[in-house]
Each structure stands twice: as structure tokens, then as C-alpha cells.
Coordinates of C-alpha atoms in Angstrom, one line a residue:
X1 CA 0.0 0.0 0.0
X2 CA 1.3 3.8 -0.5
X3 CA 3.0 4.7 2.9
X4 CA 2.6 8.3 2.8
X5 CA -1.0 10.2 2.1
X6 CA -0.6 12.7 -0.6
X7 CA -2.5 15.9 -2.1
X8 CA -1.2 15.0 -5.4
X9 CA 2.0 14.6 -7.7
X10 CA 4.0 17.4 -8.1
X11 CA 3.6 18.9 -11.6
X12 CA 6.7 18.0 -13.3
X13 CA 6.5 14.2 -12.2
X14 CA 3.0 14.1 -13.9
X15 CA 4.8 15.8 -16.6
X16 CA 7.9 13.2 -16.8
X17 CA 5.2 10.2 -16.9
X18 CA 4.1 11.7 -19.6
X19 CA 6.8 12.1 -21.6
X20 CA 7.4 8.1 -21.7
X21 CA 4.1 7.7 -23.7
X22 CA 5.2 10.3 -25.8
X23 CA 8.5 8.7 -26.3
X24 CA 6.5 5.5 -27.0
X25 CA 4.2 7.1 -29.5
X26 CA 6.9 8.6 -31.6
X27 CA 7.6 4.4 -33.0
X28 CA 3.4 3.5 -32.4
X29 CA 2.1 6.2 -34.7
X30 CA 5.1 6.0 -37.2
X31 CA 3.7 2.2 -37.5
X32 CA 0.1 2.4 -37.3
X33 CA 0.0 5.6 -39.6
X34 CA 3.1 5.3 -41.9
X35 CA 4.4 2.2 -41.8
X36 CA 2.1 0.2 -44.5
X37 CA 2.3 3.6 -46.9
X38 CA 6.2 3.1 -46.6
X39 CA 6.3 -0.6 -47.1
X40 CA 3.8 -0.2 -50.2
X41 CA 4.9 3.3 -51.8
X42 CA 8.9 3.4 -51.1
X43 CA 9.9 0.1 -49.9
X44 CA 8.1 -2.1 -52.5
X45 CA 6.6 -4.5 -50.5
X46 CA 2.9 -6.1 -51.0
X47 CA 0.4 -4.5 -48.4
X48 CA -1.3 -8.3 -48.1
X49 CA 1.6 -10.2 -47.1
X50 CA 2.6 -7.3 -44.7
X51 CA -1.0 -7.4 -43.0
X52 CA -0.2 -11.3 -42.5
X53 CA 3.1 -10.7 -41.1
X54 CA 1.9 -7.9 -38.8
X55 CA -1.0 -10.2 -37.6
X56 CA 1.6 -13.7 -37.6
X57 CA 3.8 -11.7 -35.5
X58 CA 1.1 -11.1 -32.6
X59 CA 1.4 -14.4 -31.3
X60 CA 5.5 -13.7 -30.7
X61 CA 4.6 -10.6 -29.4
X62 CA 1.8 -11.8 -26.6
X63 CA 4.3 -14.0 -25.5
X64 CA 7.4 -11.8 -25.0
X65 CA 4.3 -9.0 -23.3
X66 CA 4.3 -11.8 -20.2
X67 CA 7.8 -12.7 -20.0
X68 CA 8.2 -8.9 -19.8
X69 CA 5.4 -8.4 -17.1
X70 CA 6.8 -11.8 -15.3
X71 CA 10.0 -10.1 -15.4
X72 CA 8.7 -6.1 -14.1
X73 CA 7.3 -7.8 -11.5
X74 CA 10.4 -9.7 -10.3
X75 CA 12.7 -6.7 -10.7
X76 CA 14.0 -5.1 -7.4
X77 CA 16.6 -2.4 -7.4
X78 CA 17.2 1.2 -6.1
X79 CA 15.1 2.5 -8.9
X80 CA 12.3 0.4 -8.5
X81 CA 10.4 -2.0 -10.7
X82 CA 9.7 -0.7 -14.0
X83 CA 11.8 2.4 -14.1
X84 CA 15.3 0.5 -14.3
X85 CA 13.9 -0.5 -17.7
X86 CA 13.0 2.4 -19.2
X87 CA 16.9 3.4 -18.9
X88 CA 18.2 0.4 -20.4
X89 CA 15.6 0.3 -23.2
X90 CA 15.8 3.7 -24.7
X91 CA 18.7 3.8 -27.1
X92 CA 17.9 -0.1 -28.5
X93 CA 14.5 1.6 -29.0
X94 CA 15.8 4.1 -31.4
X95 CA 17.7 2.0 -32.7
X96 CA 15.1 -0.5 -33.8
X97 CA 12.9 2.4 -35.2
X98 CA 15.6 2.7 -37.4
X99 CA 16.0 -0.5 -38.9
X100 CA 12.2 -1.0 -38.9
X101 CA 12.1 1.8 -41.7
X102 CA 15.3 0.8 -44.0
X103 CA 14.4 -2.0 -45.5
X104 CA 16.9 -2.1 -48.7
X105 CA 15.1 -1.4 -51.7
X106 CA 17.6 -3.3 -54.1
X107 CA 16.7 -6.8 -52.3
X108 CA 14.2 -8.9 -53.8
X109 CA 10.4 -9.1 -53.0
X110 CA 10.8 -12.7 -50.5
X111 CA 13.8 -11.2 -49.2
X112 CA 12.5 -7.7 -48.4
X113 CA 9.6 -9.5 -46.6
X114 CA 12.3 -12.0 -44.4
X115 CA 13.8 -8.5 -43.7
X116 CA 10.1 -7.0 -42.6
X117 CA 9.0 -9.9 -40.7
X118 CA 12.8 -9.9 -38.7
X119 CA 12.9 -6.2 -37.9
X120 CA 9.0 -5.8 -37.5
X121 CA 9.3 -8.5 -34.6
X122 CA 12.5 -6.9 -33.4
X123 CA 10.9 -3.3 -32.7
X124 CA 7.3 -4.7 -31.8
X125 CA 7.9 -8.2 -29.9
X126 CA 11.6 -7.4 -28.5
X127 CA 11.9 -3.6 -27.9
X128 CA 8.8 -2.0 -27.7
X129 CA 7.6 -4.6 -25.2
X130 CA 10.6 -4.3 -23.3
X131 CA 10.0 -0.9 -22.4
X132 CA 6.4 -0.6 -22.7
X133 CA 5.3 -2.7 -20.2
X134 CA 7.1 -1.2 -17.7
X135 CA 5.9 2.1 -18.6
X136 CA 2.7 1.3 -18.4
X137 CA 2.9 -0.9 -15.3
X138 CA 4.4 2.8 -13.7
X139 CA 0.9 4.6 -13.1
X140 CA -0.1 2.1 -10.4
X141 CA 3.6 2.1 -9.1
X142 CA 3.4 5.9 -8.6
X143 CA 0.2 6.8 -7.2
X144 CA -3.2 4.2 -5.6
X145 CA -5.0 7.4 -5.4
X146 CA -7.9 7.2 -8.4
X147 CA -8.5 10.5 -9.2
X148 CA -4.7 11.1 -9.1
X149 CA -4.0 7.8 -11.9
X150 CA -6.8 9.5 -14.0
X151 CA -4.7 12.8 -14.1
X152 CA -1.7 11.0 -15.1
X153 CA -3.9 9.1 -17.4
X154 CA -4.5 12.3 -18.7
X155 CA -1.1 13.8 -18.9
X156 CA 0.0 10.1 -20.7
X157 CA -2.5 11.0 -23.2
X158 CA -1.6 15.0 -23.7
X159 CA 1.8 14.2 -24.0
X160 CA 1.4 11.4 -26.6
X161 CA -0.8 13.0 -28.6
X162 CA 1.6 15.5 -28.7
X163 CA 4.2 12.9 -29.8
X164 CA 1.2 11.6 -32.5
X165 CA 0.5 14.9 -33.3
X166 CA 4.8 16.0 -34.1
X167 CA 4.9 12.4 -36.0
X168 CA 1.5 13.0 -38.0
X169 CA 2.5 16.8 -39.0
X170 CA 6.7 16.5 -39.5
X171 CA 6.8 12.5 -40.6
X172 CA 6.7 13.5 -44.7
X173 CA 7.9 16.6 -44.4
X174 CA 11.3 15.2 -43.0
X175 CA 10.8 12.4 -45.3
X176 CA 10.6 15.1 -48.4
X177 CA 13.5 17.3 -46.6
X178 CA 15.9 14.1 -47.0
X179 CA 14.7 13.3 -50.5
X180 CA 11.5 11.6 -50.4
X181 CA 12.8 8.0 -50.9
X182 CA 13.4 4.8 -49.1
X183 CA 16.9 5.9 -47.2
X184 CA 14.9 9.1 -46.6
X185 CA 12.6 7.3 -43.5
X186 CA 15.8 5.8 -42.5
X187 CA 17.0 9.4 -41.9
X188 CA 13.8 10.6 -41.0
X189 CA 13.4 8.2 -37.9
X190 CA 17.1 8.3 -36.7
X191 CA 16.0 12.3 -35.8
X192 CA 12.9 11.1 -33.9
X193 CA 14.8 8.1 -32.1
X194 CA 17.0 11.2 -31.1
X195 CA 14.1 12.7 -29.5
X196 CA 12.6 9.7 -28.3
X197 CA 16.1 9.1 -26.3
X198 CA 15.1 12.5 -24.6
X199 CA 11.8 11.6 -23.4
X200 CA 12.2 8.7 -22.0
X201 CA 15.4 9.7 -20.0
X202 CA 12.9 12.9 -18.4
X203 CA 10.4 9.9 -17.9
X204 CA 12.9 8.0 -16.2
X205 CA 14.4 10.9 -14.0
X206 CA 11.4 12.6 -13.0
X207 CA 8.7 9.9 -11.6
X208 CA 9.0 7.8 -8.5
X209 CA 7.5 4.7 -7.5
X210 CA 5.8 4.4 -4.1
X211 CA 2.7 1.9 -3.8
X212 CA 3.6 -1.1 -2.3
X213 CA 1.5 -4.7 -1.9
X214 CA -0.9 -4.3 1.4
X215 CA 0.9 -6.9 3.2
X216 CA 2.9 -6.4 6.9
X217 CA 6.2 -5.2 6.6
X218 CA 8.5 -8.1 5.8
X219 CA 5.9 -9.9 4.4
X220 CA 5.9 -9.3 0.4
X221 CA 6.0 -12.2 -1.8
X222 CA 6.8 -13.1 -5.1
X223 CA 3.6 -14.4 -6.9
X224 CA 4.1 -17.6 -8.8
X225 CA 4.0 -17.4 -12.5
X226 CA 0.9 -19.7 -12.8
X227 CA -1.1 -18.5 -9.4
X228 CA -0.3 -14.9 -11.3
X229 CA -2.4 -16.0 -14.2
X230 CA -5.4 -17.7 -12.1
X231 CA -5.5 -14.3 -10.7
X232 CA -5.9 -12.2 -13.4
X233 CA -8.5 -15.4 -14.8
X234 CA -10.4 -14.3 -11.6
X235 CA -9.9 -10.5 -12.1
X236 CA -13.5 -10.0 -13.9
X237 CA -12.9 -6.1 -14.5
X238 CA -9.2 -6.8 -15.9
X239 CA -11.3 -8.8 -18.5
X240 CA -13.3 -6.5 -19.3
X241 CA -10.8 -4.0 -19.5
X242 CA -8.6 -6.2 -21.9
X243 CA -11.2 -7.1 -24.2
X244 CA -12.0 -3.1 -24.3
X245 CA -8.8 -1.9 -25.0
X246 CA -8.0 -5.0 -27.3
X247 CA -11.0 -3.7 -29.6
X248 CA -10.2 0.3 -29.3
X249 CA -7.0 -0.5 -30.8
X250 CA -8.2 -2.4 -33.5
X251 CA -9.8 0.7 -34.5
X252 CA -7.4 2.8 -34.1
X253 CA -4.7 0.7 -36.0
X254 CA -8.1 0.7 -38.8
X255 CA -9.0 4.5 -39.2
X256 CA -4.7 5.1 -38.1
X257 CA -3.5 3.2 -41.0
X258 CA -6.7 4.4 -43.2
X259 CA -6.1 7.9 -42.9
X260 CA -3.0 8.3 -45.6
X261 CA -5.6 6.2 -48.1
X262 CA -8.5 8.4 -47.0
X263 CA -6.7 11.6 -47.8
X264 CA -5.2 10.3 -51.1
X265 CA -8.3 8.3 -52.2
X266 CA -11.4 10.2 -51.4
X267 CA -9.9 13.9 -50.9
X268 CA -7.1 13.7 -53.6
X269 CA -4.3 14.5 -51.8
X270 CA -2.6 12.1 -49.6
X271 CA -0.7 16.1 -47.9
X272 CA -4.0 16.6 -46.3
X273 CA -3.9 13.4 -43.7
X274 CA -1.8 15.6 -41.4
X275 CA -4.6 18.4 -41.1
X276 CA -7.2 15.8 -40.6
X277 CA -4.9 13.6 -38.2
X278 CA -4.1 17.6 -36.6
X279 CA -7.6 18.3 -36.1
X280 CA -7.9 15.1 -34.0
X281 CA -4.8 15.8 -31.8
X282 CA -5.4 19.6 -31.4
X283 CA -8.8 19.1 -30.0
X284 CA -7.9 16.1 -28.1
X285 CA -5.1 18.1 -26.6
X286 CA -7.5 21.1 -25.4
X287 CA -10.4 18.6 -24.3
X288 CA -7.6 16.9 -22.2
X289 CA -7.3 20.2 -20.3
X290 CA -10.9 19.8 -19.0
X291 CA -11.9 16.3 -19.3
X292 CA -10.5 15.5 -15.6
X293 CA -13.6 17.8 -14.2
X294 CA -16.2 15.3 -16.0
X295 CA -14.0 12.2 -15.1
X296 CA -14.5 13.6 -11.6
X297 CA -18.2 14.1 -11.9
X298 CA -19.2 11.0 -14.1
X299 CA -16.6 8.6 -13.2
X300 CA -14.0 6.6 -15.5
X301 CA -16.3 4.1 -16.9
X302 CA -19.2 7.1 -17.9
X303 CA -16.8 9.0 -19.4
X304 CA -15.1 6.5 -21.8
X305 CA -19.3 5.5 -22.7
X306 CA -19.0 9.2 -23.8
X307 CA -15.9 8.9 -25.6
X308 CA -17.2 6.0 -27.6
X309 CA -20.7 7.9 -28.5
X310 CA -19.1 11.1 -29.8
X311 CA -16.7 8.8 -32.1
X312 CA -20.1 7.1 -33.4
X313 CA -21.6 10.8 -34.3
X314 CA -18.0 11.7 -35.5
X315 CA -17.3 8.5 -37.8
X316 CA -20.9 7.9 -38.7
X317 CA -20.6 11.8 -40.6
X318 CA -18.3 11.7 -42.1
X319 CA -19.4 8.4 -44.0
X320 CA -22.2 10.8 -45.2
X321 CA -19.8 13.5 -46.9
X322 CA -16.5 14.0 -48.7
X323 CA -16.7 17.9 -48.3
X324 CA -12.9 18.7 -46.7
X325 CA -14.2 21.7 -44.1
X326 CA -16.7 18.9 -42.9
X327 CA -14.4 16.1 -42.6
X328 CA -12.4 18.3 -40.4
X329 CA -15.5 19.3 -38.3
X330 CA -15.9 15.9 -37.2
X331 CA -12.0 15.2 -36.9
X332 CA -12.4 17.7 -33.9
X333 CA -15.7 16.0 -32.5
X334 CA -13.3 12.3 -32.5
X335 CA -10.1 14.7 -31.2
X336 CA -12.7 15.4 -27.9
X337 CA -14.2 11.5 -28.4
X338 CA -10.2 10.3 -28.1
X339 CA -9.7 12.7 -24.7
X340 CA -12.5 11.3 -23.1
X341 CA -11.1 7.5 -23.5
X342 CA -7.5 8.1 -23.2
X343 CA -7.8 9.7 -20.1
X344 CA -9.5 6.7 -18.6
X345 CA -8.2 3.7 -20.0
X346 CA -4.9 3.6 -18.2
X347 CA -6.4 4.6 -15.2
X348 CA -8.7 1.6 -15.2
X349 CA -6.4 -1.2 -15.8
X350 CA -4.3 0.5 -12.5
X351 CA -7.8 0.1 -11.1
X352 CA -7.8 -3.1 -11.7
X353 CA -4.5 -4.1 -10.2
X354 CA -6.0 -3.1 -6.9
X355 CA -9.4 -5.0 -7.4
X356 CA -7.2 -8.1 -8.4
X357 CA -5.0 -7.7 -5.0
X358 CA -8.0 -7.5 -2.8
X359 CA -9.8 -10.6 -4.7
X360 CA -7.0 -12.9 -4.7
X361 CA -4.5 -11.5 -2.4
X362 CA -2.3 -10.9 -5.5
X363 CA -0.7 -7.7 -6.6
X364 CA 0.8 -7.7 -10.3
X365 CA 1.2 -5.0 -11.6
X366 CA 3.9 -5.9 -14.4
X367 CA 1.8 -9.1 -15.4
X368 CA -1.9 -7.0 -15.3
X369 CA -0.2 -5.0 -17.4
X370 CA 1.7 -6.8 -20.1
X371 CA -1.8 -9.1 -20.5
X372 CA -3.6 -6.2 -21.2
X373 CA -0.6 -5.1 -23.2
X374 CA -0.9 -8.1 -24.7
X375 CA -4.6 -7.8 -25.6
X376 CA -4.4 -4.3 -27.2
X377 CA -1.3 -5.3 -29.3
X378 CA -3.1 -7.9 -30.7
X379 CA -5.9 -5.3 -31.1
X380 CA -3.2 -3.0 -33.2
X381 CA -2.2 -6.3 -35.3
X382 CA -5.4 -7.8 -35.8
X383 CA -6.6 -4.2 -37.4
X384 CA -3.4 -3.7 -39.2
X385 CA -4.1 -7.1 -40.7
X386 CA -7.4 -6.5 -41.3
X387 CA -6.2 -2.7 -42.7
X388 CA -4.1 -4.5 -45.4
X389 CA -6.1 -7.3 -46.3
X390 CA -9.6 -4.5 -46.7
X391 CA -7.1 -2.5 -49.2
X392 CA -5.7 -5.3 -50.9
X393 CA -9.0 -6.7 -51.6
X394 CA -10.7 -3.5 -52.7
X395 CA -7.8 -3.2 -55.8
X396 CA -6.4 -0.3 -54.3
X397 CA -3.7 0.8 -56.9
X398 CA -0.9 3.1 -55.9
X399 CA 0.1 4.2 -59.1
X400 CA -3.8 4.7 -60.9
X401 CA -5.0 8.5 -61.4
X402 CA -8.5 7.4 -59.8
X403 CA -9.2 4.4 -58.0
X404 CA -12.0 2.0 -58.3
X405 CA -14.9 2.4 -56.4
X406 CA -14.5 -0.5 -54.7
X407 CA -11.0 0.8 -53.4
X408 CA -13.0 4.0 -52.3
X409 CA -15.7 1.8 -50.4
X410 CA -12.2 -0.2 -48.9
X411 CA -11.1 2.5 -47.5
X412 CA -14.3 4.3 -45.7
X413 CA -14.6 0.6 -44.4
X414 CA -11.4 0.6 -42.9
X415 CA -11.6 4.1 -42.1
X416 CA -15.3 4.4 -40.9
X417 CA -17.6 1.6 -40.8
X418 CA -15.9 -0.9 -38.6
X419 CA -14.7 1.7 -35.9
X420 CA -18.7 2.2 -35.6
X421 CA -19.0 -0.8 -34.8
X422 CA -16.6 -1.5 -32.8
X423 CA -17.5 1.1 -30.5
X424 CA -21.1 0.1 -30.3
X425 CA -19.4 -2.8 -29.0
X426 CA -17.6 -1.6 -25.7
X427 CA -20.7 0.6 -25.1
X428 CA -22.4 -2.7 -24.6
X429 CA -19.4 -4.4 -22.6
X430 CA -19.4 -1.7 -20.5
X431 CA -22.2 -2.3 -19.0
X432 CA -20.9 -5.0 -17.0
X433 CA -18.1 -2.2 -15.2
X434 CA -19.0 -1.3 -11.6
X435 CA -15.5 -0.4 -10.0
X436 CA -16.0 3.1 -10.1
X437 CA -18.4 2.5 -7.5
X438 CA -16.7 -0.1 -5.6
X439 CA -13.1 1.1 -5.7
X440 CA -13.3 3.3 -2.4
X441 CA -14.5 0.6 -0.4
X442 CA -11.7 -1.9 -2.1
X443 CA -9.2 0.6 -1.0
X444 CA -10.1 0.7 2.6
X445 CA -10.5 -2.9 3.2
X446 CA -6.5 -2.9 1.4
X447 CA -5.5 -0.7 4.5
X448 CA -6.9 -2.4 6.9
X449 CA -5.6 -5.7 5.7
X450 CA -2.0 -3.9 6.1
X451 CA -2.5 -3.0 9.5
X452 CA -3.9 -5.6 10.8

């Protein structure tokens, strides 16, 4: 349990947890919203077999998310449990962001996709994982007070759609400053690994960990790999919350990806995707300013309801219109949607933690964490898949004037129509979340089970 009663984080520490999501983002955009335009349009690479690769490679990936958690929650050093890796993971996170963007053009098609396959497992399964987990495992490590885990939920979410929002805007710019070919992204990312470096270094520095399992001094354990997993089998609201964030970033990694063909396909200009991503980010960056008063008022689970109900109005308009001062009307209305769920879906898997601890007597962080990391990775893969496979199968044609209309209809699919349905989907699963209204009463019988 936290040892000392708190008002509230200082500023710059909810600042520096922010900056790790940021850090993260900088590789998680570049891949959800460039990296299938790079592999098709520079690297030469067919959209179909990367979607199977990306997909293929989830199953590596949800195993090395447990080793990691496993591993998180069997660290113990001066600088706690998670941060330790954050500072060995940085530069090999560069790094890999590197290599996942140069794959060499002069190599033949099978070869080019051994290369993909290798380096896409590399960044996602290896690196990312490696330093993700931990990062995310940090918000319960800091604070066990709610409303304080939804403000760093919130400043997680400022700060990476910050990072989204320099990737969305100065990605093909830097890629055009360096020559606008394949060594250009190469270039292009060794600047933002530079940056990312930074970020994760101020995350690193500037948090602390304090909450502690509610046991008697003396008394903390090591949970078992296999009792860890009954646990979290046990954990109804960590199920819940899995599935959720599983299916959020399927859409994301859908209407992400779908963007670049969006802009090029229906607009006519794939330039304007970072004025559309920008209207998200912007307004999801001001809503972020306010949306801790209504997460307050309405509670975590209420307010992600929201979140999902304004992306419905949002996506459902703009299958109704291809007019661009529209289109960017509703790319506000899903910049406020994406406030509202990002700053309360980190919150409640921490929330979750503590409902698991007092149900089974278990606290695991690392393992709640890489699970769910584990569910909404698959989420990213399974939509990337389905991203490549919807565009493949529509004839989308990069180098035809005007593409068919069933390319067109491909792309509002992926873009549109599936994220509508998806989120009619957690509204419904939501229902089933009470922990807003239990978690007080969870938290005092956690206290009194450490002092009695």
C-alpha cells in the first residue's frame, strides 16, 4: 500500500510520466500511420503479405508482453520495478525504429519480406515490449490514489498525442526534406529516435514509485507465475478492460492506417492526412485540459461511454460526406471523443490491479499490465491485418490516377464503418463495469488488511 497520504503529484513528475508515452508514440504512430504507406509506396513490399506478417507476428509478441510483465514484477533495485527499464531500453528503441524503416530497396520481393518480418518483430515483440510494459505498469507504481491515476492518465495522453501529433505533422515533411525516398525514413526516424532518447530519460528521472503490496512489513512475496495468471483469470474487471482496449485499438490501427488512403483516395491529396490527423490531436489536446472535471463528476467508466458515443456521431458523418471543411469538423468531434477514452483507460487497468490484489491477495502490476498489453497489441495487429487485407481486396492501386470504387468503399470501411462498430461494441461491454463504484470501499479494506 502507498506509505505516505498525498494531495497529489507534483507537476513536473505528472509531466515526466508523460513524456514516456510520448517517447513510445513517436515508433506507435510511425507504425500504425506510416508504416504500411512506406512498405507499399517506397519500400516495394505487398500490403497483403505485410498485413499477414503484422497479424503472424502477434502471437510472438503476446508471449514476449508476459515474459516482460513476469519479469517487471520480479525486478528489485534502487530505482524500483519498471523504471530500471525504461533506462536500459531507450537507445535499443531508437535503434530498432531505425531498422524498422530501412528496409533495402535493391533486395528482392521474399527477401525484403524476411527482412520486414525480422525487424517488425524486433521493434514490436523485443523492444517495444521491453519498455512498454514497464511504462505502463508505472501509473499504479506511482500513485493508488484514483482520481490522481486518471490525471496521469491524462497527462500520458496530452503528452502522446503531442508525440502523434509532431509524428503526424513533420513524418513526410522530413521524409521530403531528406529526398522523399526509401533511405529518406531511414533518416527521418534516426531524428525522432534522437528525440525519443530524450523523453524517455525525463520519464525515467522525473517519476517515482511508491505503492507497495498491502501486506505487513516483511511480508511481500513473489507471486508464482501460474497463481499470477489464475489471478488475473479471476480479475472479472481486468477482463473487461482487456477485451475493451484490445477492440479500441483495432480501430485505431483501422482509421490510423486508413487515414494516408483516405486523404489520397477520397480527398485527392494524400498532404492533407496531417490536417485531418491535426484536427484530432489539437482538439484532443484542449479537451484533455478539461476532461479531468467530467472524469471527476461522471466517473472513468461514464466518461469512456462518452468517448465511444461522440466517435459514433463523429465516424458515422463523415461516412455521409467528402466535403474537406466537414471532414475536419468531425475530426475535432473524434479529437474530444479520443480525450474522453484516453484519459480513462490507463487509469482503469491500475484500477484493476487493486481490485485483483484484494480478490486474490495478489498484486501484479507488471503481469496486469503486459496481458492487457498483450490484448491491445493484438488489437493493433489484428486491425493492421485486417487494414491491409480491406485495401488489398478493394484493388487499391498506388500508381492509378483514380481508383476504383470498390478501393473507395475499402477505404471508408477501414476508415469508418468498422470503428462504428466497434464502438457500439464496448458501449455494450461496459455495462458490465462497476469499479467506479466499488473502488473506495476496495481501497479501505486494502488498509486495513496492512495494518492488521
Amino acid at each position: 500500500m502507498e506509505q505516505k497520504k498525498r494531495k497529489g503529484l507534483p507537476i513536473f513528475e505528472r509531466f515526466a510520466f508523460g513524456c514516456g508515452d510520448a517517447g513510445c508514440n513517436i515508433i506507435y504512430t510511425a507504425m500504425t500511420g506510416f508504416l504500411l504507406l512506406y512498405y507499399t509506396d517506397y519500400a516495394g513490399v505487398n500490403a497483403g503479405a505485410v498485413g499477414i506478417i503484422m497479424l503472424v507476428s502477434r502471437v510472438f509478441d503476446g508471449v514476449s508482453d508476459l515474459i516482460m510483465g513476469n519479469i517487471v514484477d520480479r525486478t528489485h533495485s534502487r530505482f524500483g520495478k519498471a523504471r530500471p527499464w525504461i533506462l536500459r531500453m531507450c537507445i535499443p528503441f531508437a535503434l530498432a525504429g531505425i531498422l524498422l524503416f530501412s528496409v533495402p530497396a535493391s533486395w528482392a520481393s521474399n527477401a525484403k519480406l524476411v527482412y520486414v518480418f525480422i525487424t517488425y518483430n524486433l521493434v514490436s515483440t523485443v523492444i517495444y515490449t521491453a519498455i512498454n510494459v514497464p511504462y505502463s505498469s508505472l501509473n499504479a507504481l506511482m500513485t493508488q490514489d484514483p482520481y490522481e491515476r486518471s490525471v496521469l492518465s491524462i497527462f500520458r495522453n496530452l503528452l502522446a498525442t503531442a508525440g502523434s501529433l509532431f509524428i503526424n505533422t513533420f513524418t513526410l515533411r522530413f521524409v521530403e526534406f531528406f529526398g522523399d525516398n526509401a533511405a529518406a525514413w531511414s533518416k527521418t526516424f534516426g531524428v525522432f529516435g534522437l528525440i525519443a532518447v530524450i523523453l524517455f530519460l525525463i520519464n525515467f528521472a522525473g517519476c517515482k514509485e511508491r505503492v507497495k503490496p498491502a501486506v505487513k512489513d516483511g511480508e511481500e512475496k513473489t507471486v508464482p507465475v501460474k497463481e499470477g495468471f489464475v489471478s488475473l483469470l479471476k480479475n472479472k474487471y481486468w477482463i473487461i478492460v482487456t477485451v475493451m482496449l484490445a477492440l479500441i485499438f483495432v480501430s485505431m490501427a483501422l482509421y490510423g492506417g486508413a487515414t494516408v488512403y483516405f486523404a489520397k483516395t477520397v480527398l485527392g491529396d494524400k498532404n492533407l492526412v496531417a490536417p485531418i490527423g491535426n484536427a484530432v490531436y489539437i482538439a484532443q489536446i484542449v479537451t484533455m485540459f478539461i476532461v479531468a472535471f467530467f472524469v471527476k463528476k461522471m466517473g472513468k467508466r461514464n466518461v469512456m461511454i462518452a468517448g465511444c458515443v461522440l466517435n459514433i456521431i463523429g465516424f458515422g458523418l463523415m461516412l455521409l460526406t467528402d466535403n474537406y471543411v466537414l471532414i475536419i469538423a468531425c475530426s475535432v468531434l473524434r479529437g474530444v471523443a479520443s480525450a474522453c477514452m484516453g484519459a480513462t483507460m490507463w487509469a482503469m487497468v491500475s484500477d484493476t490491479i487493486d481490485y485483483g490484489e484484494w480478490k486474490t491477495g495478489n498484486r501484479t502490476e507488471g503481469l496486469v499490465n503486459s496481458a492487457c498489453s498483450f490484448g491491445y497489441k493484438i488489437g493493433n495487429g489484428l486491425g493492421s491485418a485486417i487494414l491491409g487485407g480491406i485495401i488489398s481486396m478493394g484493388g487499391y492501386v498506388d500508381s492509378a490516377a483514380v481508383q476504383s470504387a470498390g478501393a473507395v468503399f475499402s477505404v471508408k470501411l477501414a476508415f469508418a464503418i468498422i470503428p462504428i462498430v466497434i464502438y457500439v461494441v464496448i458501449i455494450i461491454l461496459l455495462k458490465g463495469y462497476k469499479l467506479d463504484q466499488e473502488f473506495d470501499g476496495i481501497i479501505e479494506d486494502l488498509k486495513k488488511r496492512a495494518e492488521a
